[in-house]
Amino acid sequence: WFGRENKLMFYNSMKMKMAVILGVAHMMCGIFVSAFNHIHNSDMISLLFEFIPEVLFLGCTFGYMCIMIFVKWSINWWEPRAVVDPENPQLQSPPSLLTMMTNFFLSAMSGGVPVNPATGKRDDLIYPGQPLVQGILVAVAFLSVPVLLLPKPFILRARAAAAKKRSFAPSRSSRSGEEAEASRSLIASSHEELDIDHEAVS
């Protein structure tokens, strides 16, 4: 490839893919570092409702794209392949990863992916069973979003309310004790006054 007319195109494609791979690896590394922090702080809520959904979402979307980059690099596109039509192996142009990832999300929202009018087949398939796998990954990624956003705030709010209720409980009991002590002292003083009056009358 060196010295050919498509050298610049090859360089740009390689740099873009390597940047994506390094960026996703960096983000995944940061998520796993946060997991060690959660374990060290005994924060099981963050471990369950932050770490796991973040790993699932990133792995099912951009992690899958990185895997597809390596899969695409490992295929010999000069040999006939039976991915699009199992009964008729034929040469297949390398599919665009950008198109594949666009269809990855659009297929979940629109219910289907447009096919090539000339062949009547999808042009973004790299391996057999790809639509089913991508549908499962999109479902897992979408389901991880509410798990990431909703449970932790409600759990923390419930804990804060419980802690606030417990903090008010001793003050109420102490206030009741003070009122009882004041009542006893008032009764005792009343008895003393009655005794004094009785002695005066006598």
PDB file of N, CA and C in Angstrom, residues 31-136:
ATOM      1  N   ILE A  31     -13.472   3.517  33.822  1.00  0.00           N
ATOM      2  CA  ILE A  31     -14.636   2.927  34.483  1.00  0.00           C
ATOM      3  C   ILE A  31     -14.209   1.844  35.463  1.00  0.00           C
ATOM      4  N   PHE A  32     -13.232   1.017  35.066  1.00  0.00           N
ATOM      5  CA  PHE A  32     -12.770  -0.042  35.960  1.00  0.00           C
ATOM      6  C   PHE A  32     -12.002   0.533  37.147  1.00  0.00           C
ATOM      7  N   VAL A  33     -11.304   1.637  36.960  1.00  0.00           N
ATOM      8  CA  VAL A  33     -10.649   2.289  38.091  1.00  0.00           C
ATOM      9  C   VAL A  33     -11.694   2.795  39.084  1.00  0.00           C
ATOM     10  N   SER A  34     -12.805   3.340  38.575  1.00  0.00           N
ATOM     11  CA  SER A  34     -13.869   3.792  39.481  1.00  0.00           C
ATOM     12  C   SER A  34     -14.461   2.619  40.254  1.00  0.00           C
ATOM     13  N   ALA A  35     -14.473   1.420  39.648  1.00  0.00           N
ATOM     14  CA  ALA A  35     -14.979   0.244  40.363  1.00  0.00           C
ATOM     15  C   ALA A  35     -14.108  -0.066  41.573  1.00  0.00           C
ATOM     16  N   PHE A  36     -12.784   0.052  41.440  1.00  0.00           N
ATOM     17  CA  PHE A  36     -11.897  -0.163  42.589  1.00  0.00           C
ATOM     18  C   PHE A  36     -12.159   0.875  43.680  1.00  0.00           C
ATOM     19  N   ASN A  37     -12.468   2.107  43.291  1.00  0.00           N
ATOM     20  CA  ASN A  37     -12.797   3.132  44.276  1.00  0.00           C
ATOM     21  C   ASN A  37     -14.088   2.789  45.017  1.00  0.00           C
ATOM     22  N   HIS A  38     -15.100   2.314  44.282  1.00  0.00           N
ATOM     23  CA  HIS A  38     -16.359   1.934  44.916  1.00  0.00           C
ATOM     24  C   HIS A  38     -16.152   0.783  45.904  1.00  0.00           C
ATOM     25  N   ILE A  39     -15.335  -0.193  45.514  1.00  0.00           N
ATOM     26  CA  ILE A  39     -15.072  -1.321  46.416  1.00  0.00           C
ATOM     27  C   ILE A  39     -14.305  -0.853  47.648  1.00  0.00           C
ATOM     28  N   HIS A  40     -13.331   0.028  47.443  1.00  0.00           N
ATOM     29  CA  HIS A  40     -12.548   0.538  48.580  1.00  0.00           C
ATOM     30  C   HIS A  40     -13.416   1.321  49.550  1.00  0.00           C
ATOM     31  N   ASN A  41     -14.379   2.077  49.039  1.00  0.00           N
ATOM     32  CA  ASN A  41     -15.268   2.879  49.885  1.00  0.00           C
ATOM     33  C   ASN A  41     -16.507   2.119  50.330  1.00  0.00           C
ATOM     34  N   SER A  42     -16.593   0.829  49.968  1.00  0.00           N
ATOM     35  CA  SER A  42     -17.758  -0.004  50.304  1.00  0.00           C
ATOM     36  C   SER A  42     -19.054   0.618  49.793  1.00  0.00           C
ATOM     37  N   ASP A  43     -18.985   1.196  48.616  1.00  0.00           N
ATOM     38  CA  ASP A  43     -20.153   1.848  48.005  1.00  0.00           C
ATOM     39  C   ASP A  43     -20.774   0.882  46.995  1.00  0.00           C
ATOM     40  N   MET A  44     -21.592  -0.018  47.509  1.00  0.00           N
ATOM     41  CA  MET A  44     -22.195  -1.030  46.646  1.00  0.00           C
ATOM     42  C   MET A  44     -23.252  -0.441  45.720  1.00  0.00           C
ATOM     43  N   ILE A  45     -23.881   0.659  46.136  1.00  0.00           N
ATOM     44  CA  ILE A  45     -24.886   1.287  45.266  1.00  0.00           C
ATOM     45  C   ILE A  45     -24.234   1.784  43.976  1.00  0.00           C
ATOM     46  N   SER A  46     -23.102   2.477  44.110  1.00  0.00           N
ATOM     47  CA  SER A  46     -22.409   2.967  42.913  1.00  0.00           C
ATOM     48  C   SER A  46     -21.845   1.818  42.093  1.00  0.00           C
ATOM     49  N   LEU A  47     -21.425   0.755  42.764  1.00  0.00           N
ATOM     50  CA  LEU A  47     -20.881  -0.391  42.032  1.00  0.00           C
ATOM     51  C   LEU A  47     -21.957  -1.075  41.197  1.00  0.00           C
ATOM     52  N   LEU A  48     -23.162  -1.193  41.759  1.00  0.00           N
ATOM     53  CA  LEU A  48     -24.236  -1.889  41.056  1.00  0.00           C
ATOM     54  C   LEU A  48     -24.945  -1.013  40.035  1.00  0.00           C
ATOM     55  N   PHE A  49     -25.166   0.249  40.392  1.00  0.00           N
ATOM     56  CA  PHE A  49     -26.010   1.108  39.562  1.00  0.00           C
ATOM     57  C   PHE A  49     -25.227   2.162  38.790  1.00  0.00           C
ATOM     58  N   GLU A  50     -23.910   2.156  38.865  1.00  0.00           N
ATOM     59  CA  GLU A  50     -23.079   3.021  38.027  1.00  0.00           C
ATOM     60  C   GLU A  50     -22.093   2.199  37.208  1.00  0.00           C
ATOM     61  N   PHE A  51     -21.281   1.412  37.886  1.00  0.00           N
ATOM     62  CA  PHE A  51     -20.229   0.667  37.194  1.00  0.00           C
ATOM     63  C   PHE A  51     -20.788  -0.319  36.177  1.00  0.00           C
ATOM     64  N   ILE A  52     -21.711  -1.167  36.596  1.00  0.00           N
ATOM     65  CA  ILE A  52     -22.233  -2.207  35.693  1.00  0.00           C
ATOM     66  C   ILE A  52     -22.980  -1.596  34.507  1.00  0.00           C
ATOM     67  N   PRO A  53     -23.912  -0.633  34.688  1.00  0.00           N
ATOM     68  CA  PRO A  53     -24.559  -0.049  33.503  1.00  0.00           C
ATOM     69  C   PRO A  53     -23.590   0.685  32.582  1.00  0.00           C
ATOM     70  N   GLU A  54     -22.584   1.354  33.140  1.00  0.00           N
ATOM     71  CA  GLU A  54     -21.611   2.047  32.296  1.00  0.00           C
ATOM     72  C   GLU A  54     -20.816   1.056  31.444  1.00  0.00           C
ATOM     73  N   VAL A  55     -20.384  -0.055  32.040  1.00  0.00           N
ATOM     74  CA  VAL A  55     -19.642  -1.070  31.285  1.00  0.00           C
ATOM     75  C   VAL A  55     -20.524  -1.663  30.192  1.00  0.00           C
ATOM     76  N   LEU A  56     -21.785  -1.948  30.516  1.00  0.00           N
ATOM     77  CA  LEU A  56     -22.691  -2.532  29.527  1.00  0.00           C
ATOM     78  C   LEU A  56     -22.949  -1.564  28.379  1.00  0.00           C
ATOM     79  N   PHE A  57     -23.206  -0.302  28.708  1.00  0.00           N
ATOM     80  CA  PHE A  57     -23.508   0.661  27.644  1.00  0.00           C
ATOM     81  C   PHE A  57     -22.295   0.885  26.744  1.00  0.00           C
ATOM     82  N   LEU A  58     -21.136   1.115  27.356  1.00  0.00           N
ATOM     83  CA  LEU A  58     -19.942   1.372  26.547  1.00  0.00           C
ATOM     84  C   LEU A  58     -19.528   0.132  25.766  1.00  0.00           C
ATOM     85  N   GLY A  59     -19.617  -1.030  26.395  1.00  0.00           N
ATOM     86  CA  GLY A  59     -19.224  -2.256  25.703  1.00  0.00           C
ATOM     87  C   GLY A  59     -20.149  -2.628  24.567  1.00  0.00           C
ATOM     88  N   CYS A  60     -21.462  -2.397  24.759  1.00  0.00           N
ATOM     89  CA  CYS A  60     -22.433  -2.775  23.730  1.00  0.00           C
ATOM     90  C   CYS A  60     -22.466  -1.803  22.561  1.00  0.00           C
ATOM     91  N   THR A  61     -21.897  -0.623  22.686  1.00  0.00           N
ATOM     92  CA  THR A  61     -21.917   0.352  21.596  1.00  0.00           C
ATOM     93  C   THR A  61     -20.515   0.544  21.005  1.00  0.00           C
ATOM     94  N   PHE A  62     -19.698   1.325  21.677  1.00  0.00           N
ATOM     95  CA  PHE A  62     -18.374   1.619  21.133  1.00  0.00           C
ATOM     96  C   PHE A  62     -17.409   0.452  21.295  1.00  0.00           C
ATOM     97  N   GLY A  63     -17.599  -0.354  22.338  1.00  0.00           N
ATOM     98  CA  GLY A  63     -16.786  -1.558  22.448  1.00  0.00           C
ATOM     99  C   GLY A  63     -17.049  -2.517  21.308  1.00  0.00           C
ATOM    100  N   TYR A  64     -18.318  -2.654  20.935  1.00  0.00           N
ATOM    101  CA  TYR A  64     -18.665  -3.488  19.782  1.00  0.00           C
ATOM    102  C   TYR A  64     -18.064  -2.934  18.494  1.00  0.00           C
ATOM    103  N   MET A  65     -18.054  -1.615  18.364  1.00  0.00           N
ATOM    104  CA  MET A  65     -17.456  -1.024  17.169  1.00  0.00           C
ATOM    105  C   MET A  65     -15.963  -1.333  17.092  1.00  0.00           C
ATOM    106  N   CYS A  66     -15.267  -1.299  18.226  1.00  0.00           N
ATOM    107  CA  CYS A  66     -13.831  -1.641  18.222  1.00  0.00           C
ATOM    108  C   CYS A  66     -13.618  -3.095  17.823  1.00  0.00           C
ATOM    109  N   ILE A  67     -14.473  -3.982  18.304  1.00  0.00           N
ATOM    110  CA  ILE A  67     -14.366  -5.391  17.906  1.00  0.00           C
ATOM    111  C   ILE A  67     -14.582  -5.535  16.399  1.00  0.00           C
ATOM    112  N   MET A  68     -15.537  -4.789  15.858  1.00  0.00           N
ATOM    113  CA  MET A  68     -15.790  -4.857  14.423  1.00  0.00           C
ATOM    114  C   MET A  68     -14.605  -4.322  13.618  1.00  0.00           C
ATOM    115  N   ILE A  69     -13.870  -3.376  14.173  1.00  0.00           N
ATOM    116  CA  ILE A  69     -12.668  -2.892  13.481  1.00  0.00           C
ATOM    117  C   ILE A  69     -11.658  -4.014  13.328  1.00  0.00           C
ATOM    118  N   PHE A  70     -11.421  -4.751  14.404  1.00  0.00           N
ATOM    119  CA  PHE A  70     -10.466  -5.865  14.336  1.00  0.00           C
ATOM    120  C   PHE A  70     -10.989  -6.988  13.450  1.00  0.00           C
ATOM    121  N   VAL A  71     -12.297  -7.240  13.494  1.00  0.00           N
ATOM    122  CA  VAL A  71     -12.872  -8.285  12.626  1.00  0.00           C
ATOM    123  C   VAL A  71     -12.715  -7.900  11.168  1.00  0.00           C
ATOM    124  N   LYS A  72     -12.959  -6.640  10.869  1.00  0.00           N
ATOM    125  CA  LYS A  72     -12.823  -6.184   9.484  1.00  0.00           C
ATOM    126  C   LYS A  72     -11.378  -6.277   9.013  1.00  0.00           C
ATOM    127  N   TRP A  73     -10.429  -5.975   9.889  1.00  0.00           N
ATOM    128  CA  TRP A  73      -9.018  -6.089   9.527  1.00  0.00           C
ATOM    129  C   TRP A  73      -8.602  -7.541   9.287  1.00  0.00           C
ATOM    130  N   SER A  74      -9.249  -8.465   9.972  1.00  0.00           N
ATOM    131  CA  SER A  74      -8.825  -9.874   9.887  1.00  0.00           C
ATOM    132  C   SER A  74      -9.417 -10.619   8.698  1.00  0.00           C
ATOM    133  N   ILE A  75     -10.318  -9.999   7.953  1.00  0.00           N
ATOM    134  CA  ILE A  75     -10.982 -10.683   6.829  1.00  0.00           C
ATOM    135  C   ILE A  75     -10.244 -10.404   5.537  1.00  0.00           C
ATOM    136  N   ASN A  76     -10.088 -11.461   4.740  1.00  0.00           N
ATOM    137  CA  ASN A  76      -9.536 -11.321   3.392  1.00  0.00           C
ATOM    138  C   ASN A  76     -10.693 -11.024   2.440  1.00  0.00           C
ATOM    139  N   TRP A  77     -10.800  -9.754   2.039  1.00  0.00           N
ATOM    140  CA  TRP A  77     -11.927  -9.335   1.229  1.00  0.00           C
ATOM    141  C   TRP A  77     -11.759  -9.690  -0.238  1.00  0.00           C
ATOM    142  N   TRP A  78     -10.657 -10.374  -0.584  1.00  0.00           N
ATOM    143  CA  TRP A  78     -10.455 -10.818  -1.966  1.00  0.00           C
ATOM    144  C   TRP A  78     -10.974 -12.235  -2.189  1.00  0.00           C
ATOM    145  N   GLU A  79     -11.500 -12.858  -1.145  1.00  0.00           N
ATOM    146  CA  GLU A  79     -12.072 -14.196  -1.271  1.00  0.00           C
ATOM    147  C   GLU A  79     -13.591 -14.109  -1.220  1.00  0.00           C
ATOM    148  N   PRO A  80     -14.284 -14.966  -1.982  1.00  0.00           N
ATOM    149  CA  PRO A  80     -15.760 -14.958  -1.939  1.00  0.00           C
ATOM    150  C   PRO A  80     -16.254 -15.320  -0.540  1.00  0.00           C
ATOM    151  N   ARG A  81     -17.244 -14.605  -0.077  1.00  0.00           N
ATOM    152  CA  ARG A  81     -17.816 -14.839   1.236  1.00  0.00           C
ATOM    153  C   ARG A  81     -19.317 -15.076   1.104  1.00  0.00           C
ATOM    154  N   ALA A  82     -19.869 -15.882   2.048  1.00  0.00           N
ATOM    155  CA  ALA A  82     -21.279 -16.270   1.998  1.00  0.00           C
ATOM    156  C   ALA A  82     -22.052 -15.639   3.133  1.00  0.00           C
ATOM    157  N   VAL A  83     -21.748 -14.378   3.434  1.00  0.00           N
ATOM    158  CA  VAL A  83     -22.439 -13.702   4.524  1.00  0.00           C
ATOM    159  C   VAL A  83     -23.768 -13.137   4.062  1.00  0.00           C
ATOM    160  N   VAL A  84     -23.755 -12.422   2.964  1.00  0.00           N
ATOM    161  CA  VAL A  84     -24.980 -11.811   2.450  1.00  0.00           C
ATOM    162  C   VAL A  84     -25.922 -12.870   1.899  1.00  0.00           C
ATOM    163  N   ASP A  85     -25.413 -13.801   1.126  1.00  0.00           N
ATOM    164  CA  ASP A  85     -26.223 -14.866   0.524  1.00  0.00           C
ATOM    165  C   ASP A  85     -25.540 -16.200   0.800  1.00  0.00           C
ATOM    166  N   PRO A  86     -25.998 -16.976   1.790  1.00  0.00           N
ATOM    167  CA  PRO A  86     -25.321 -18.234   2.132  1.00  0.00           C
ATOM    168  C   PRO A  86     -25.246 -19.236   0.992  1.00  0.00           C
ATOM    169  N   GLU A  87     -26.178 -19.185   0.054  1.00  0.00           N
ATOM    170  CA  GLU A  87     -26.187 -20.154  -1.038  1.00  0.00           C
ATOM    171  C   GLU A  87     -25.351 -19.702  -2.229  1.00  0.00           C
ATOM    172  N   ASN A  88     -24.893 -18.475  -2.198  1.00  0.00           N
ATOM    173  CA  ASN A  88     -24.148 -17.961  -3.352  1.00  0.00           C
ATOM    174  C   ASN A  88     -22.967 -17.117  -2.851  1.00  0.00           C
ATOM    175  N   PRO A  89     -21.858 -17.772  -2.477  1.00  0.00           N
ATOM    176  CA  PRO A  89     -20.678 -17.004  -2.050  1.00  0.00           C
ATOM    177  C   PRO A  89     -20.184 -16.104  -3.177  1.00  0.00           C
ATOM    178  N   GLN A  90     -19.874 -14.887  -2.819  1.00  0.00           N
ATOM    179  CA  GLN A  90     -19.416 -13.934  -3.814  1.00  0.00           C
ATOM    180  C   GLN A  90     -18.516 -12.890  -3.154  1.00  0.00           C
ATOM    181  N   LEU A  91     -17.792 -12.171  -4.012  1.00  0.00           N
ATOM    182  CA  LEU A  91     -16.929 -11.120  -3.498  1.00  0.00           C
ATOM    183  C   LEU A  91     -17.773 -10.020  -2.870  1.00  0.00           C
ATOM    184  N   GLN A  92     -17.298  -9.512  -1.772  1.00  0.00           N
ATOM    185  CA  GLN A  92     -18.026  -8.473  -1.047  1.00  0.00           C
ATOM    186  C   GLN A  92     -17.080  -7.317  -0.754  1.00  0.00           C
ATOM    187  N   SER A  93     -17.536  -6.127  -1.050  1.00  0.00           N
ATOM    188  CA  SER A  93     -16.728  -4.950  -0.727  1.00  0.00           C
ATOM    189  C   SER A  93     -16.718  -4.752   0.785  1.00  0.00           C
ATOM    190  N   PRO A  94     -15.604  -4.307   1.336  1.00  0.00           N
ATOM    191  CA  PRO A  94     -15.561  -4.069   2.787  1.00  0.00           C
ATOM    192  C   PRO A  94     -16.620  -3.060   3.188  1.00  0.00           C
ATOM    193  N   PRO A  95     -17.519  -3.416   4.094  1.00  0.00           N
ATOM    194  CA  PRO A  95     -18.581  -2.477   4.488  1.00  0.00           C
ATOM    195  C   PRO A  95     -18.017  -1.321   5.297  1.00  0.00           C
ATOM    196  N   SER A  96     -18.657  -0.196   5.189  1.00  0.00           N
ATOM    197  CA  SER A  96     -18.255   0.986   5.945  1.00  0.00           C
ATOM    198  C   SER A  96     -18.688   0.833   7.400  1.00  0.00           C
ATOM    199  N   LEU A  97     -17.742   0.986   8.319  1.00  0.00           N
ATOM    200  CA  LEU A  97     -18.074   0.900   9.737  1.00  0.00           C
ATOM    201  C   LEU A  97     -18.989   2.047  10.174  1.00  0.00           C
ATOM    202  N   LEU A  98     -18.823   3.210   9.539  1.00  0.00           N
ATOM    203  CA  LEU A  98     -19.698   4.331   9.860  1.00  0.00           C
ATOM    204  C   LEU A  98     -21.141   4.011   9.498  1.00  0.00           C
ATOM    205  N   THR A  99     -21.338   3.417   8.303  1.00  0.00           N
ATOM    206  CA  THR A  99     -22.685   3.019   7.893  1.00  0.00           C
ATOM    207  C   THR A  99     -23.224   1.924   8.795  1.00  0.00           C
ATOM    208  N   MET A 100     -22.369   0.983   9.164  1.00  0.00           N
ATOM    209  CA  MET A 100     -22.794  -0.119  10.019  1.00  0.00           C
ATOM    210  C   MET A 100     -23.245   0.378  11.385  1.00  0.00           C
ATOM    211  N   MET A 101     -22.492   1.321  11.991  1.00  0.00           N
ATOM    212  CA  MET A 101     -22.872   1.822  13.298  1.00  0.00           C
ATOM    213  C   MET A 101     -24.098   2.729  13.223  1.00  0.00           C
ATOM    214  N   THR A 102     -24.271   3.436  12.104  1.00  0.00           N
ATOM    215  CA  THR A 102     -25.494   4.230  11.930  1.00  0.00           C
ATOM    216  C   THR A 102     -26.707   3.317  11.867  1.00  0.00           C
ATOM    217  N   ASN A 103     -26.609   2.250  11.078  1.00  0.00           N
ATOM    218  CA  ASN A 103     -27.699   1.274  10.996  1.00  0.00           C
ATOM    219  C   ASN A 103     -27.877   0.523  12.312  1.00  0.00           C
ATOM    220  N   PHE A 104     -26.811   0.429  13.084  1.00  0.00           N
ATOM    221  CA  PHE A 104     -26.852  -0.247  14.386  1.00  0.00           C
ATOM    222  C   PHE A 104     -27.903   0.399  15.286  1.00  0.00           C
ATOM    223  N   PHE A 105     -27.976   1.736  15.279  1.00  0.00           N
ATOM    224  CA  PHE A 105     -28.956   2.430  16.104  1.00  0.00           C
ATOM    225  C   PHE A 105     -30.278   2.643  15.363  1.00  0.00           C
ATOM    226  N   LEU A 106     -30.209   2.916  14.065  1.00  0.00           N
ATOM    227  CA  LEU A 106     -31.446   3.170  13.322  1.00  0.00           C
ATOM    228  C   LEU A 106     -32.304   1.926  13.223  1.00  0.00           C
ATOM    229  N   SER A 107     -31.685   0.756  13.181  1.00  0.00           N
ATOM    230  CA  SER A 107     -32.466  -0.471  13.070  1.00  0.00           C
ATOM    231  C   SER A 107     -33.347  -0.679  14.290  1.00  0.00           C
ATOM    232  N   ALA A 108     -32.887  -0.218  15.459  1.00  0.00           N
ATOM    233  CA  ALA A 108     -33.695  -0.369  16.671  1.00  0.00           C
ATOM    234  C   ALA A 108     -34.858   0.615  16.695  1.00  0.00           C
ATOM    235  N   MET A 109     -34.687   1.796  16.090  1.00  0.00           N
ATOM    236  CA  MET A 109     -35.735   2.811  16.130  1.00  0.00           C
ATOM    237  C   MET A 109     -36.712   2.685  14.965  1.00  0.00           C
ATOM    238  N   SER A 110     -36.208   2.288  13.806  1.00  0.00           N
ATOM    239  CA  SER A 110     -37.084   2.220  12.637  1.00  0.00           C
ATOM    240  C   SER A 110     -37.599   0.818  12.369  1.00  0.00           C
ATOM    241  N   GLY A 111     -37.022  -0.182  13.050  1.00  0.00           N
ATOM    242  CA  GLY A 111     -37.483  -1.547  12.862  1.00  0.00           C
ATOM    243  C   GLY A 111     -36.874  -2.245  11.675  1.00  0.00           C
ATOM    244  N   GLY A 112     -35.935  -1.665  10.993  1.00  0.00           N
ATOM    245  CA  GLY A 112     -35.310  -2.305   9.855  1.00  0.00           C
ATOM    246  C   GLY A 112     -34.191  -1.465   9.297  1.00  0.00           C
ATOM    247  N   VAL A 113     -33.397  -2.084   8.433  1.00  0.00           N
ATOM    248  CA  VAL A 113     -32.270  -1.401   7.816  1.00  0.00           C
ATOM    249  C   VAL A 113     -32.476  -1.419   6.310  1.00  0.00           C
ATOM    250  N   PRO A 114     -32.280  -0.304   5.632  1.00  0.00           N
ATOM    251  CA  PRO A 114     -32.444  -0.303   4.174  1.00  0.00           C
ATOM    252  C   PRO A 114     -31.454  -1.235   3.500  1.00  0.00           C
ATOM    253  N   VAL A 115     -31.914  -1.870   2.414  1.00  0.00           N
ATOM    254  CA  VAL A 115     -31.084  -2.815   1.672  1.00  0.00           C
ATOM    255  C   VAL A 115     -30.636  -2.171   0.372  1.00  0.00           C
ATOM    256  N   ASN A 116     -29.667  -2.817  -0.230  1.00  0.00           N
ATOM    257  CA  ASN A 116     -29.160  -2.343  -1.514  1.00  0.00           C
ATOM    258  C   ASN A 116     -30.191  -2.641  -2.598  1.00  0.00           C
ATOM    259  N   PRO A 117     -30.685  -1.631  -3.335  1.00  0.00           N
ATOM    260  CA  PRO A 117     -31.699  -1.906  -4.361  1.00  0.00           C
ATOM    261  C   PRO A 117     -31.198  -2.845  -5.455  1.00  0.00           C
ATOM    262  N   ALA A 118     -29.904  -2.843  -5.730  1.00  0.00           N
ATOM    263  CA  ALA A 118     -29.372  -3.685  -6.800  1.00  0.00           C
ATOM    264  C   ALA A 118     -29.370  -5.157  -6.419  1.00  0.00           C
ATOM    265  N   THR A 119     -28.986  -5.441  -5.166  1.00  0.00           N
ATOM    266  CA  THR A 119     -28.878  -6.841  -4.745  1.00  0.00           C
ATOM    267  C   THR A 119     -30.039  -7.293  -3.876  1.00  0.00           C
ATOM    268  N   GLY A 120     -30.769  -6.340  -3.303  1.00  0.00           N
ATOM    269  CA  GLY A 120     -31.836  -6.709  -2.381  1.00  0.00           C
ATOM    270  C   GLY A 120     -31.325  -7.205  -1.051  1.00  0.00           C
ATOM    271  N   LYS A 121     -30.055  -7.003  -0.779  1.00  0.00           N
ATOM    272  CA  LYS A 121     -29.437  -7.454   0.458  1.00  0.00           C
ATOM    273  C   LYS A 121     -28.820  -6.266   1.196  1.00  0.00           C
ATOM    274  N   ARG A 122     -28.519  -6.498   2.459  1.00  0.00           N
ATOM    275  CA  ARG A 122     -27.823  -5.480   3.240  1.00  0.00           C
ATOM    276  C   ARG A 122     -26.344  -5.486   2.901  1.00  0.00           C
ATOM    277  N   ASP A 123     -25.759  -4.298   2.847  1.00  0.00           N
ATOM    278  CA  ASP A 123     -24.345  -4.182   2.489  1.00  0.00           C
ATOM    279  C   ASP A 123     -23.428  -4.011   3.697  1.00  0.00           C
ATOM    280  N   ASP A 124     -24.016  -3.959   4.900  1.00  0.00           N
ATOM    281  CA  ASP A 124     -23.198  -3.691   6.083  1.00  0.00           C
ATOM    282  C   ASP A 124     -22.942  -4.935   6.922  1.00  0.00           C
ATOM    283  N   LEU A 125     -23.206  -6.124   6.364  1.00  0.00           N
ATOM    284  CA  LEU A 125     -23.021  -7.360   7.121  1.00  0.00           C
ATOM    285  C   LEU A 125     -21.580  -7.847   7.009  1.00  0.00           C
ATOM    286  N   ILE A 126     -21.005  -8.189   8.163  1.00  0.00           N
ATOM    287  CA  ILE A 126     -19.640  -8.699   8.207  1.00  0.00           C
ATOM    288  C   ILE A 126     -19.614 -10.169   8.592  1.00  0.00           C
ATOM    289  N   TYR A 127     -20.575 -10.622   9.393  1.00  0.00           N
ATOM    290  CA  TYR A 127     -20.590 -12.015   9.845  1.00  0.00           C
ATOM    291  C   TYR A 127     -22.036 -12.501   9.884  1.00  0.00           C
ATOM    292  N   PRO A 128     -22.261 -13.810   9.816  1.00  0.00           N
ATOM    293  CA  PRO A 128     -23.634 -14.335   9.875  1.00  0.00           C
ATOM    294  C   PRO A 128     -24.263 -14.063  11.245  1.00  0.00           C
ATOM    295  N   GLY A 129     -25.565 -13.807  11.239  1.00  0.00           N
ATOM    296  CA  GLY A 129     -26.283 -13.525  12.470  1.00  0.00           C
ATOM    297  C   GLY A 129     -26.041 -12.139  13.036  1.00  0.00           C
ATOM    298  N   GLN A 130     -25.476 -11.249  12.242  1.00  0.00           N
ATOM    299  CA  GLN A 130     -25.159  -9.907  12.727  1.00  0.00           C
ATOM    300  C   GLN A 130     -26.397  -9.116  13.130  1.00  0.00           C
ATOM    301  N   PRO A 131     -27.507  -9.143  12.387  1.00  0.00           N
ATOM    302  CA  PRO A 131     -28.687  -8.358  12.826  1.00  0.00           C
ATOM    303  C   PRO A 131     -29.200  -8.781  14.205  1.00  0.00           C
ATOM    304  N   LEU A 132     -29.210 -10.088  14.489  1.00  0.00           N
ATOM    305  CA  LEU A 132     -29.693 -10.546  15.785  1.00  0.00           C
ATOM    306  C   LEU A 132     -28.762 -10.082  16.903  1.00  0.00           C
ATOM    307  N   VAL A 133     -27.464 -10.221  16.694  1.00  0.00           N
ATOM    308  CA  VAL A 133     -26.504  -9.807  17.715  1.00  0.00           C
ATOM    309  C   VAL A 133     -26.616  -8.303  17.979  1.00  0.00           C
ATOM    310  N   GLN A 134     -26.706  -7.518  16.919  1.00  0.00           N
ATOM    311  CA  GLN A 134     -26.792  -6.067  17.089  1.00  0.00           C
ATOM    312  C   GLN A 134     -28.105  -5.661  17.753  1.00  0.00           C
ATOM    313  N   GLY A 135     -29.186  -6.374  17.458  1.00  0.00           N
ATOM    314  CA  GLY A 135     -30.448  -6.068  18.130  1.00  0.00           C
ATOM    315  C   GLY A 135     -30.364  -6.307  19.631  1.00  0.00           C
ATOM    316  N   ILE A 136     -29.708  -7.391  20.040  1.00  0.00           N
ATOM    317  CA  ILE A 136     -29.544  -7.675  21.469  1.00  0.00           C
ATOM    318  C   ILE A 136     -28.667  -6.615  22.124  1.00  0.00           C
TER     319      ILE A 136
END
